[in-house]
Amino acid sequence: MNKTLIVALLTTVSASAMAAAPAPSANLDVYYVDSSIDDGSSDEDGNGFGARIAGKVADNIKLYGEYQTVNYDDSDVDLDQIRAGASIGFSQSDALNLFGKLEFINLKADGGGADESESGFGVHGGLAFNVTPEFQLLGSLGYLDVGDFGDGLEYNLGASFDVTPAISLVANYRVTDLEDGDFGGGSFDTKVDDIQLGVRFRF
């Protein structure tokens, strides 16, 4: 899919939604991340932090952005992710919601002899289930294409618990499984497992 087309779609969704949107509500997640990465030749652990912000621009449409950085201990490589996109929800009942997401993705590996940056896109679908009014579970499946980092599937499982109306505890497990990466003329696969633990602030 052409990157220009993705940007145009996101811009169209944003503009049409904002034209009819009520006063937006938003939330900010701040989290610690424990990560492992396997590129076929090595398997190592790392940790870092991230932040994710989302704002409602219509009853069923949200815009969001995310930044995450992880340093892997053995290689001293930093893997930075920037994501931005839009999601649309489809309510099935008071407890169950389906959603779809389209996002821009930039991955950057820096340090330890690496200096690579690639951009691409992700398409996701999933569901959110309200176990109780305070406790929510979420699951999604997506497809990513991030240039020379490769393409493949991404899985996400999450949970949130409302401590107060304005503050929640959040946890996410995200697996990014990219194949056919191509740096330096060699093909490789990369699997990244991220555990994100943090706090959500609503405003």
PDB file of C-alpha atoms in Angstrom:
ATOM      1  CA  MET A   1       0.000   0.000   0.000  1.00  0.00           C
ATOM      2  CA  ASN A   2       1.371   3.424  -0.987  1.00  0.00           C
ATOM      3  CA  LYS A   3       2.478   5.565   2.003  1.00  0.00           C
ATOM      4  CA  THR A   4       0.976   8.674   0.394  1.00  0.00           C
ATOM      5  CA  LEU A   5      -2.396   6.907   0.257  1.00  0.00           C
ATOM      6  CA  ILE A   6      -2.149   6.013   3.952  1.00  0.00           C
ATOM      7  CA  VAL A   7      -1.434   9.635   4.917  1.00  0.00           C
ATOM      8  CA  ALA A   8      -4.327  10.819   2.732  1.00  0.00           C
ATOM      9  CA  LEU A   9      -6.726   8.336   4.345  1.00  0.00           C
ATOM     10  CA  LEU A  10      -5.693   9.383   7.851  1.00  0.00           C
ATOM     11  CA  THR A  11      -6.034  13.069   6.952  1.00  0.00           C
ATOM     12  CA  THR A  12      -9.500  12.528   5.445  1.00  0.00           C
ATOM     13  CA  VAL A  13     -10.711  10.589   8.491  1.00  0.00           C
ATOM     14  CA  SER A  14      -9.320  13.231  10.853  1.00  0.00           C
ATOM     15  CA  ALA A  15     -10.820  16.192   8.989  1.00  0.00           C
ATOM     16  CA  SER A  16     -14.289  14.683   8.576  1.00  0.00           C
ATOM     17  CA  ALA A  17     -14.380  13.502  12.179  1.00  0.00           C
ATOM     18  CA  MET A  18     -13.273  16.838  13.627  1.00  0.00           C
ATOM     19  CA  ALA A  19     -15.894  18.706  11.633  1.00  0.00           C
ATOM     20  CA  ALA A  20     -18.694  16.886  13.459  1.00  0.00           C
ATOM     21  CA  ALA A  21     -16.949  16.027  16.701  1.00  0.00           C
ATOM     22  CA  PRO A  22     -17.971  17.078  20.192  1.00  0.00           C
ATOM     23  CA  ALA A  23     -15.377  18.420  22.620  1.00  0.00           C
ATOM     24  CA  PRO A  24     -12.677  15.715  22.528  1.00  0.00           C
ATOM     25  CA  SER A  25     -11.737  13.564  25.503  1.00  0.00           C
ATOM     26  CA  ALA A  26      -8.246  12.099  25.776  1.00  0.00           C
ATOM     27  CA  ASN A  27      -6.057   9.753  27.754  1.00  0.00           C
ATOM     28  CA  LEU A  28      -2.304   9.435  28.253  1.00  0.00           C
ATOM     29  CA  ASP A  29      -0.520   6.163  29.045  1.00  0.00           C
ATOM     30  CA  VAL A  30       2.971   6.292  30.555  1.00  0.00           C
ATOM     31  CA  TYR A  31       4.623   2.895  30.842  1.00  0.00           C
ATOM     32  CA  TYR A  32       7.746   0.855  31.553  1.00  0.00           C
ATOM     33  CA  VAL A  33       8.594  -1.801  28.956  1.00  0.00           C
ATOM     34  CA  ASP A  34      10.435  -5.093  29.390  1.00  0.00           C
ATOM     35  CA  SER A  35      11.461  -6.436  25.975  1.00  0.00           C
ATOM     36  CA  SER A  36      13.210  -9.300  24.232  1.00  0.00           C
ATOM     37  CA  ILE A  37      14.371  -9.432  20.610  1.00  0.00           C
ATOM     38  CA  ASP A  38      15.354 -12.397  18.443  1.00  0.00           C
ATOM     39  CA  ASP A  39      16.804 -11.748  14.988  1.00  0.00           C
ATOM     40  CA  GLY A  40      17.743 -15.340  14.222  1.00  0.00           C
ATOM     41  CA  SER A  41      21.397 -14.909  15.174  1.00  0.00           C
ATOM     42  CA  SER A  42      20.973 -13.562  18.712  1.00  0.00           C
ATOM     43  CA  ASP A  43      18.324 -13.388  21.432  1.00  0.00           C
ATOM     44  CA  GLU A  44      18.645 -10.643  24.034  1.00  0.00           C
ATOM     45  CA  ASP A  45      16.696  -8.697  26.619  1.00  0.00           C
ATOM     46  CA  GLY A  46      16.221  -4.999  27.141  1.00  0.00           C
ATOM     47  CA  ASN A  47      14.077  -2.414  28.868  1.00  0.00           C
ATOM     48  CA  GLY A  48      12.872   1.112  28.365  1.00  0.00           C
ATOM     49  CA  PHE A  49       9.812   3.317  28.528  1.00  0.00           C
ATOM     50  CA  GLY A  50       7.023   4.659  26.391  1.00  0.00           C
ATOM     51  CA  ALA A  51       4.051   6.989  26.184  1.00  0.00           C
ATOM     52  CA  ARG A  52       0.803   6.682  24.273  1.00  0.00           C
ATOM     53  CA  ILE A  53      -1.845   9.378  23.813  1.00  0.00           C
ATOM     54  CA  ALA A  54      -5.314   8.977  22.330  1.00  0.00           C
ATOM     55  CA  GLY A  55      -8.101  11.479  21.766  1.00  0.00           C
ATOM     56  CA  LYS A  56     -11.714  10.938  20.797  1.00  0.00           C
ATOM     57  CA  VAL A  57     -12.788  13.092  17.849  1.00  0.00           C
ATOM     58  CA  ALA A  58     -16.214  11.499  17.334  1.00  0.00           C
ATOM     59  CA  ASP A  59     -18.376   8.944  19.121  1.00  0.00           C
ATOM     60  CA  ASN A  60     -16.550   6.021  17.497  1.00  0.00           C
ATOM     61  CA  ILE A  61     -13.305   7.533  16.144  1.00  0.00           C
ATOM     62  CA  LYS A  62     -10.011   8.116  17.951  1.00  0.00           C
ATOM     63  CA  LEU A  63      -6.652   9.497  16.878  1.00  0.00           C
ATOM     64  CA  TYR A  64      -3.564   8.283  18.697  1.00  0.00           C
ATOM     65  CA  GLY A  65       0.203   8.476  18.857  1.00  0.00           C
ATOM     66  CA  GLU A  66       2.860   6.385  20.581  1.00  0.00           C
ATOM     67  CA  TYR A  67       6.584   6.662  21.299  1.00  0.00           C
ATOM     68  CA  GLN A  68       8.621   3.795  22.751  1.00  0.00           C
ATOM     69  CA  THR A  69      12.361   3.370  23.246  1.00  0.00           C
ATOM     70  CA  VAL A  70      14.163   0.212  24.406  1.00  0.00           C
ATOM     71  CA  ASN A  71      17.874  -0.404  25.009  1.00  0.00           C
ATOM     72  CA  TYR A  72      19.060  -3.992  24.544  1.00  0.00           C
ATOM     73  CA  ASP A  73      21.801  -4.831  27.031  1.00  0.00           C
ATOM     74  CA  ASP A  74      24.201  -7.113  25.150  1.00  0.00           C
ATOM     75  CA  SER A  75      24.400  -5.220  21.853  1.00  0.00           C
ATOM     76  CA  ASP A  76      23.710  -1.737  23.345  1.00  0.00           C
ATOM     77  CA  VAL A  77      21.255  -1.124  20.490  1.00  0.00           C
ATOM     78  CA  ASP A  78      18.358   1.297  20.996  1.00  0.00           C
ATOM     79  CA  LEU A  79      15.143   0.390  19.180  1.00  0.00           C
ATOM     80  CA  ASP A  80      12.786   3.373  18.909  1.00  0.00           C
ATOM     81  CA  GLN A  81       9.206   3.179  17.674  1.00  0.00           C
ATOM     82  CA  ILE A  82       6.934   6.016  16.610  1.00  0.00           C
ATOM     83  CA  ARG A  83       3.336   5.180  15.746  1.00  0.00           C
ATOM     84  CA  ALA A  84       0.418   7.435  14.809  1.00  0.00           C
ATOM     85  CA  GLY A  85      -2.975   6.615  13.407  1.00  0.00           C
ATOM     86  CA  ALA A  86      -6.721   6.413  13.716  1.00  0.00           C
ATOM     87  CA  SER A  87      -9.093   3.805  15.102  1.00  0.00           C
ATOM     88  CA  ILE A  88     -12.797   3.267  14.575  1.00  0.00           C
ATOM     89  CA  GLY A  89     -15.029   1.331  16.970  1.00  0.00           C
ATOM     90  CA  PHE A  90     -18.154  -0.717  16.383  1.00  0.00           C
ATOM     91  CA  SER A  91     -20.193  -1.257  19.538  1.00  0.00           C
ATOM     92  CA  GLN A  92     -21.828  -4.686  19.751  1.00  0.00           C
ATOM     93  CA  SER A  93     -23.221  -4.335  23.280  1.00  0.00           C
ATOM     94  CA  ASP A  94     -22.537  -2.490  26.528  1.00  0.00           C
ATOM     95  CA  ALA A  95     -19.768  -5.018  27.249  1.00  0.00           C
ATOM     96  CA  LEU A  96     -18.270  -5.750  23.814  1.00  0.00           C
ATOM     97  CA  ASN A  97     -16.724  -3.434  21.215  1.00  0.00           C
ATOM     98  CA  LEU A  98     -14.986  -4.268  17.942  1.00  0.00           C
ATOM     99  CA  PHE A  99     -12.417  -1.901  16.456  1.00  0.00           C
ATOM    100  CA  GLY A 100     -10.089  -1.382  13.515  1.00  0.00           C
ATOM    101  CA  LYS A 101      -6.871   0.668  13.335  1.00  0.00           C
ATOM    102  CA  LEU A 102      -4.716   2.109  10.567  1.00  0.00           C
ATOM    103  CA  GLU A 103      -1.333   3.498  11.580  1.00  0.00           C
ATOM    104  CA  PHE A 104       1.934   4.973  10.363  1.00  0.00           C
ATOM    105  CA  ILE A 105       5.031   3.297  11.892  1.00  0.00           C
ATOM    106  CA  ASN A 106       8.667   4.344  12.089  1.00  0.00           C
ATOM    107  CA  LEU A 107      11.294   1.960  13.504  1.00  0.00           C
ATOM    108  CA  LYS A 108      14.839   3.122  14.241  1.00  0.00           C
ATOM    109  CA  ALA A 109      17.739   0.935  15.417  1.00  0.00           C
ATOM    110  CA  ASP A 110      20.768   2.878  16.643  1.00  0.00           C
ATOM    111  CA  GLY A 111      23.995   1.963  18.448  1.00  0.00           C
ATOM    112  CA  GLY A 112      26.153  -1.138  18.612  1.00  0.00           C
ATOM    113  CA  GLY A 113      27.064  -0.721  14.947  1.00  0.00           C
ATOM    114  CA  ALA A 114      23.424  -0.331  13.847  1.00  0.00           C
ATOM    115  CA  ASP A 115      22.039   2.819  12.247  1.00  0.00           C
ATOM    116  CA  GLU A 116      18.806   2.029  10.434  1.00  0.00           C
ATOM    117  CA  SER A 117      15.483   3.848  10.161  1.00  0.00           C
ATOM    118  CA  GLU A 118      12.475   2.662   8.175  1.00  0.00           C
ATOM    119  CA  SER A 119       8.837   3.727   7.921  1.00  0.00           C
ATOM    120  CA  GLY A 120       5.730   1.783   6.968  1.00  0.00           C
ATOM    121  CA  PHE A 121       2.185   1.036   8.052  1.00  0.00           C
ATOM    122  CA  GLY A 122       0.083  -1.260  10.181  1.00  0.00           C
ATOM    123  CA  VAL A 123      -3.519  -2.458   9.868  1.00  0.00           C
ATOM    124  CA  HIS A 124      -5.174  -3.976  12.956  1.00  0.00           C
ATOM    125  CA  GLY A 125      -8.497  -5.405  14.073  1.00  0.00           C
ATOM    126  CA  GLY A 126      -9.566  -6.406  17.551  1.00  0.00           C
ATOM    127  CA  LEU A 127     -12.088  -6.406  20.345  1.00  0.00           C
ATOM    128  CA  ALA A 128     -12.423  -4.856  23.792  1.00  0.00           C
ATOM    129  CA  PHE A 129     -14.470  -6.564  26.494  1.00  0.00           C
ATOM    130  CA  ASN A 130     -15.695  -4.900  29.685  1.00  0.00           C
ATOM    131  CA  VAL A 131     -15.487  -7.649  32.308  1.00  0.00           C
ATOM    132  CA  THR A 132     -16.804  -5.167  34.891  1.00  0.00           C
ATOM    133  CA  PRO A 133     -17.325  -1.376  34.661  1.00  0.00           C
ATOM    134  CA  GLU A 134     -13.763  -0.951  36.010  1.00  0.00           C
ATOM    135  CA  PHE A 135     -11.940  -3.870  34.352  1.00  0.00           C
ATOM    136  CA  GLN A 136     -11.402  -4.172  30.576  1.00  0.00           C
ATOM    137  CA  LEU A 137      -9.625  -6.770  28.430  1.00  0.00           C
ATOM    138  CA  LEU A 138      -8.414  -6.118  24.882  1.00  0.00           C
ATOM    139  CA  GLY A 139      -7.038  -8.249  22.063  1.00  0.00           C
ATOM    140  CA  SER A 140      -5.977  -7.424  18.514  1.00  0.00           C
ATOM    141  CA  LEU A 141      -4.273  -8.894  15.458  1.00  0.00           C
ATOM    142  CA  GLY A 142      -2.468  -6.769  12.890  1.00  0.00           C
ATOM    143  CA  TYR A 143      -0.322  -6.808   9.775  1.00  0.00           C
ATOM    144  CA  LEU A 144       2.789  -4.572   9.563  1.00  0.00           C
ATOM    145  CA  ASP A 145       5.005  -3.606   6.640  1.00  0.00           C
ATOM    146  CA  VAL A 146       8.016  -1.564   7.758  1.00  0.00           C
ATOM    147  CA  GLY A 147      10.362  -1.327   4.784  1.00  0.00           C
ATOM    148  CA  ASP A 148      13.710  -3.079   5.252  1.00  0.00           C
ATOM    149  CA  PHE A 149      12.710  -4.200   8.766  1.00  0.00           C
ATOM    150  CA  GLY A 150      10.338  -6.624   7.024  1.00  0.00           C
ATOM    151  CA  ASP A 151       6.646  -7.406   7.219  1.00  0.00           C
ATOM    152  CA  GLY A 152       4.490  -9.757   9.253  1.00  0.00           C
ATOM    153  CA  LEU A 153       1.933 -10.136  11.998  1.00  0.00           C
ATOM    154  CA  GLU A 154       1.559  -8.325  15.303  1.00  0.00           C
ATOM    155  CA  TYR A 155      -0.426  -9.553  18.301  1.00  0.00           C
ATOM    156  CA  ASN A 156      -1.538  -7.498  21.296  1.00  0.00           C
ATOM    157  CA  LEU A 157      -3.212  -8.511  24.557  1.00  0.00           C
ATOM    158  CA  GLY A 158      -4.071  -5.825  27.089  1.00  0.00           C
ATOM    159  CA  ALA A 159      -5.896  -5.099  30.312  1.00  0.00           C
ATOM    160  CA  SER A 160      -6.843  -1.971  32.231  1.00  0.00           C
ATOM    161  CA  PHE A 161      -8.252  -1.426  35.714  1.00  0.00           C
ATOM    162  CA  ASP A 162      -9.816   1.867  36.796  1.00  0.00           C
ATOM    163  CA  VAL A 163      -8.443   3.007  40.155  1.00  0.00           C
ATOM    164  CA  THR A 164     -10.402   6.269  39.961  1.00  0.00           C
ATOM    165  CA  PRO A 165     -12.458   7.831  37.131  1.00  0.00           C
ATOM    166  CA  ALA A 166      -9.281   9.659  36.048  1.00  0.00           C
ATOM    167  CA  ILE A 167      -6.555   7.030  36.645  1.00  0.00           C
ATOM    168  CA  SER A 168      -6.165   3.414  35.497  1.00  0.00           C
ATOM    169  CA  LEU A 169      -3.498   0.744  35.729  1.00  0.00           C
ATOM    170  CA  VAL A 170      -2.648  -0.711  32.318  1.00  0.00           C
ATOM    171  CA  ALA A 171      -0.772  -3.775  31.058  1.00  0.00           C
ATOM    172  CA  ASN A 172      -0.054  -4.876  27.479  1.00  0.00           C
ATOM    173  CA  TYR A 173       1.764  -7.783  25.875  1.00  0.00           C
ATOM    174  CA  ARG A 174       2.750  -7.065  22.268  1.00  0.00           C
ATOM    175  CA  VAL A 175       4.481  -9.466  19.872  1.00  0.00           C
ATOM    176  CA  THR A 176       5.844  -8.056  16.606  1.00  0.00           C
ATOM    177  CA  ASP A 177       6.939 -10.830  14.229  1.00  0.00           C
ATOM    178  CA  LEU A 178       8.580  -9.426  11.081  1.00  0.00           C
ATOM    179  CA  GLU A 179       9.954 -11.563   8.247  1.00  0.00           C
ATOM    180  CA  ASP A 180      12.179 -10.953   5.224  1.00  0.00           C
ATOM    181  CA  GLY A 181      14.078  -8.010   6.654  1.00  0.00           C
ATOM    182  CA  ASP A 182      16.863  -6.775   4.387  1.00  0.00           C
ATOM    183  CA  PHE A 183      19.872  -4.797   5.634  1.00  0.00           C
ATOM    184  CA  GLY A 184      23.269  -5.120   4.003  1.00  0.00           C
ATOM    185  CA  GLY A 185      22.025  -7.553   1.383  1.00  0.00           C
ATOM    186  CA  GLY A 186      21.075 -10.297   3.851  1.00  0.00           C
ATOM    187  CA  SER A 187      17.579 -11.550   4.680  1.00  0.00           C
ATOM    188  CA  PHE A 188      16.556 -11.987   8.322  1.00  0.00           C
ATOM    189  CA  ASP A 189      13.510 -12.361  10.565  1.00  0.00           C
ATOM    190  CA  THR A 190      12.944 -10.346  13.749  1.00  0.00           C
ATOM    191  CA  LYS A 191      10.627 -11.104  16.652  1.00  0.00           C
ATOM    192  CA  VAL A 192      10.104  -8.505  19.395  1.00  0.00           C
ATOM    193  CA  ASP A 193       8.193  -9.329  22.598  1.00  0.00           C
ATOM    194  CA  ASP A 194       7.198  -6.297  24.696  1.00  0.00           C
ATOM    195  CA  ILE A 195       5.569  -6.280  28.127  1.00  0.00           C
ATOM    196  CA  GLN A 196       4.259  -2.792  28.938  1.00  0.00           C
ATOM    197  CA  LEU A 197       3.194  -1.861  32.495  1.00  0.00           C
ATOM    198  CA  GLY A 198       1.978   1.614  33.322  1.00  0.00           C
ATOM    199  CA  VAL A 199      -0.603   4.188  34.327  1.00  0.00           C
ATOM    200  CA  ARG A 200      -3.336   5.854  32.267  1.00  0.00           C
ATOM    201  CA  PHE A 201      -4.440   9.419  32.934  1.00  0.00           C
ATOM    202  CA  ARG A 202      -7.744  10.695  31.538  1.00  0.00           C
ATOM    203  CA  PHE A 203      -8.374  14.380  30.854  1.00  0.00           C
TER     204      PHE A 203
END
